[in-house]
Coordinates of C-alpha atoms in Angstrom, one line a residue:
Chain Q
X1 CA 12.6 2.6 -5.8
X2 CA 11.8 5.5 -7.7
X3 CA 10.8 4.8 -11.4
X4 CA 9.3 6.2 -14.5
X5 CA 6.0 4.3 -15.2
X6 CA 7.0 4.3 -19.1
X7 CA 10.0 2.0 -17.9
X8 CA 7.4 -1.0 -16.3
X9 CA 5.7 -1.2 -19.5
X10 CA 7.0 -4.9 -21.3
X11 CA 8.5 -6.3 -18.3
X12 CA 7.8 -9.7 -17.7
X13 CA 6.6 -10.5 -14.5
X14 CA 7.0 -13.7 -12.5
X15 CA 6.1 -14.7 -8.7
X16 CA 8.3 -14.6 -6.0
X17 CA 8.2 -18.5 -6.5
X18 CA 9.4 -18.5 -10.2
X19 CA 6.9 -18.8 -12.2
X20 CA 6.0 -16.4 -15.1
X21 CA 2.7 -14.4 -15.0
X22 CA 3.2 -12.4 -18.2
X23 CA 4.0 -9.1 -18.9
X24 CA 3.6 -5.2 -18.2
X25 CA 1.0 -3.8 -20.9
X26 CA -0.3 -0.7 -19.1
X27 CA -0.6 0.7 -15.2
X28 CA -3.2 2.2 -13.7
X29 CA -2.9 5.2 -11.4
X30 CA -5.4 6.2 -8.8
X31 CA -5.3 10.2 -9.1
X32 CA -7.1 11.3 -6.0
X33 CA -5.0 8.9 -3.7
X34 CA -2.2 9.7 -5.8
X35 CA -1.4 6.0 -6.0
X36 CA -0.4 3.3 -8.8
X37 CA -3.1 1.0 -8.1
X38 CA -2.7 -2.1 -10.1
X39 CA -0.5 -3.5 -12.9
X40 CA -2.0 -4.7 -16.3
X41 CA -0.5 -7.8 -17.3
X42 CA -1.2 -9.9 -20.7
X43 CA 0.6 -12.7 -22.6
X44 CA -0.9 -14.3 -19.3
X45 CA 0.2 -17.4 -18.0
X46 CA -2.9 -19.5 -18.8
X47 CA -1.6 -22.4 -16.3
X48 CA -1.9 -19.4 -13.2
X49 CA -4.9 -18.1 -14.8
X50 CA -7.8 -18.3 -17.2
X51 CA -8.4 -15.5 -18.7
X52 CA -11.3 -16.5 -20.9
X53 CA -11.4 -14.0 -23.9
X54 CA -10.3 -11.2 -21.8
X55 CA -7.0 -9.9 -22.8
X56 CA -5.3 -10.0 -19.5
X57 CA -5.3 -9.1 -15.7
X58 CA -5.1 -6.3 -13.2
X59 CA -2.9 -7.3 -10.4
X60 CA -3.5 -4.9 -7.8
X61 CA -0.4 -3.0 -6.6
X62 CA -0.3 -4.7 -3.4
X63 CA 1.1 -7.6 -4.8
X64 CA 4.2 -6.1 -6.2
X65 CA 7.1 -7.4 -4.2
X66 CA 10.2 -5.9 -6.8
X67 CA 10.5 -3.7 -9.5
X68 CA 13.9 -4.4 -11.7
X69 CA 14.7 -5.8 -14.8
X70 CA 11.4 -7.6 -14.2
X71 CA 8.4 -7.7 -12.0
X72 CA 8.0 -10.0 -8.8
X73 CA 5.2 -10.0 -7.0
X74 CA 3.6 -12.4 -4.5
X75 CA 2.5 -15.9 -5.3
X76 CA -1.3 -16.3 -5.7
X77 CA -2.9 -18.7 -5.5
X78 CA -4.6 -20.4 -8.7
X79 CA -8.0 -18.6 -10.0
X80 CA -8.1 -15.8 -7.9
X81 CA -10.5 -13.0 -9.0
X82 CA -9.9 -12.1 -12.5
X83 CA -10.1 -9.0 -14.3
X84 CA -10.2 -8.1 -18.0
X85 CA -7.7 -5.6 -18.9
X86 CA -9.0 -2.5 -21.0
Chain Z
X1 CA -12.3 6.1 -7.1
X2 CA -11.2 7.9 -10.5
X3 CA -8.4 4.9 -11.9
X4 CA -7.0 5.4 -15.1
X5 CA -5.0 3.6 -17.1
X6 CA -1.6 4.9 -17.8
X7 CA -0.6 4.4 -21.2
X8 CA -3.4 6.4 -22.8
X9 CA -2.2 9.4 -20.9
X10 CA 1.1 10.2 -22.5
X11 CA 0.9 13.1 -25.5
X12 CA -2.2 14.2 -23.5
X13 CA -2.3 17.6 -22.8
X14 CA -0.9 18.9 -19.4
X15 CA -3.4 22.5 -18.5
X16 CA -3.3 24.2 -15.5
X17 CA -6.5 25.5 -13.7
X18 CA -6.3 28.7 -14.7
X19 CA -6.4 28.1 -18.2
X20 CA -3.0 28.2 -18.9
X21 CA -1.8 25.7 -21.2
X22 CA 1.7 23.9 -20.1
X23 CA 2.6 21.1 -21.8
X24 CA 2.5 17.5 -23.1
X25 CA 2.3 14.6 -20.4
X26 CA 5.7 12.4 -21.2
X27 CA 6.3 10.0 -17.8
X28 CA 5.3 9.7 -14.4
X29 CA 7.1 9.5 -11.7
X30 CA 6.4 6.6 -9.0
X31 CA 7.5 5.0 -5.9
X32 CA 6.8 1.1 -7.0
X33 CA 7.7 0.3 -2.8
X34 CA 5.4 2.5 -2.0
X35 CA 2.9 3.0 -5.1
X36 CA 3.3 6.7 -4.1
X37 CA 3.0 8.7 -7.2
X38 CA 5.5 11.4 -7.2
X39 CA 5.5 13.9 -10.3
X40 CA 4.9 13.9 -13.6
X41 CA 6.8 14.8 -16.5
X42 CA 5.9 17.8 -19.1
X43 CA 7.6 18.7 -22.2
X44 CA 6.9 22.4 -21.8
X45 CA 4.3 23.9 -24.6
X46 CA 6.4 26.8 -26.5
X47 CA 4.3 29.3 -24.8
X48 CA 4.6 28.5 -21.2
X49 CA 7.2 30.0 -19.4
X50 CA 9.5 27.4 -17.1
X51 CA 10.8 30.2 -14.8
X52 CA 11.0 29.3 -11.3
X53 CA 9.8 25.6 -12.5
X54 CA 11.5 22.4 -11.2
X55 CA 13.4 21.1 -14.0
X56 CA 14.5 18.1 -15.6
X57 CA 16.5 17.5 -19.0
X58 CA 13.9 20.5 -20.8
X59 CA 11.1 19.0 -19.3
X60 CA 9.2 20.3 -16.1
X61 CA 8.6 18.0 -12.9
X62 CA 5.4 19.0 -11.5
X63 CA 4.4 17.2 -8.4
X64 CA 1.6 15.0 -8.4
X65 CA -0.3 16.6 -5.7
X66 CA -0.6 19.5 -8.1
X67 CA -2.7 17.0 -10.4
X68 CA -6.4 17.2 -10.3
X69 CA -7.9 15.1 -12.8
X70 CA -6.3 13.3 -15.8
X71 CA -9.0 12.1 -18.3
X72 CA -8.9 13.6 -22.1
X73 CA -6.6 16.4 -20.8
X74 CA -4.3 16.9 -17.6
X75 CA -5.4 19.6 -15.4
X76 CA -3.0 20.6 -12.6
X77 CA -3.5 23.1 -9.8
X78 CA -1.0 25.8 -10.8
X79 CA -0.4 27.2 -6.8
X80 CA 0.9 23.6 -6.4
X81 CA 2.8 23.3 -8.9
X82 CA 6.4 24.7 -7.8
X83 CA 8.3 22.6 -4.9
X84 CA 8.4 24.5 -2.1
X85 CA 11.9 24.1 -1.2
X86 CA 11.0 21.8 2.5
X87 CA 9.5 19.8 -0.4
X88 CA 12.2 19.1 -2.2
X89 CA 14.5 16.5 0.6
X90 CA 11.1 14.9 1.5
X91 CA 10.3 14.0 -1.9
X92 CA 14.1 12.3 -2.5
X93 CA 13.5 8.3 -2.1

């Protein structure tokens, strides 16, 4: 599953169980392990999480199940740690 | 840890650690399964001579372990930059 970052950017991503967490704004990279470490997602779905005032989440790369024409990754459970996307 | 996000990166320049300048960062190259980072992509500055450089549609695949840092420039390590050709099968997916 090779793929240019620039591609991920605005897809929408959803749960392995259908529902919609939001979409792709940014990735981040972890240079010295030479890993993506986590997916920036906004337009979040404020019934899987609230955000507060921050502008979205990081999910951490872990979670990613598929990369297509849009992003699953695994079901979470509600209010899991949240993160405010830069 | 030194995480950074992605799409500030792009239009950044690309300099190898001798001072030589080598491009513009345009994409990255990733292993989603994985998260393995792969390459990145570098429209080549004028200057900078692609010889002997893996190439890709005028741009210049340099792989990621050659990357040192990537903050307000790019800095790559410019002995790792070519594939060494047992690289190049291995780095297939």
């Amino acid at each position: 599953m090779r793929i240019e970052l620039t591609n991920l950017y605005g897809l929408n991503v959803y749960t392995d169980r259908g529902v919609r967490v939001g979409q792709v704004n940014d990735v981040t990279i972890d240079v010295n392990e030479r890993k993506v470490s986590g997916i920036a997602i906004g337009d979040v779905n404020d019934d899987l999480f609230d955000i507060g005032g921050g502008k979205g989440i990081v999910i951490p790369h872990r979670w990613v199940v598929a990369v297509g024409d849009i992003v699953i990754v695994r079901h979470m459970s509600m209010r899991v740690e949240e993160e405010a996307a830069a | 840890m030194s995480v950074v996000y992605t799409r500030g990166l792009y239009g950044k320049n690309v300099v190898a650690t001798d001072g030589t300048e080598v491009g513009e960062l345009v994409n990255i190259l990733a292993d989603m399964r994985t998260g393995e980072l792969i390459s990145i992509v570098v429209k080549p500055d004028i200057s900078f001579d692609t010889g002997g450089y893996e190439m890709d549609d005028g741009f210049i695949l340099i792989p990621f372990r050659a990357v040192k840092a990537a903050k307000d420039v790019i800095t790559v390590d410019k002995s790792q930059i070519g594939y060494p050709s047992e690289d190049i099968a291995s780095i297939e997916v």
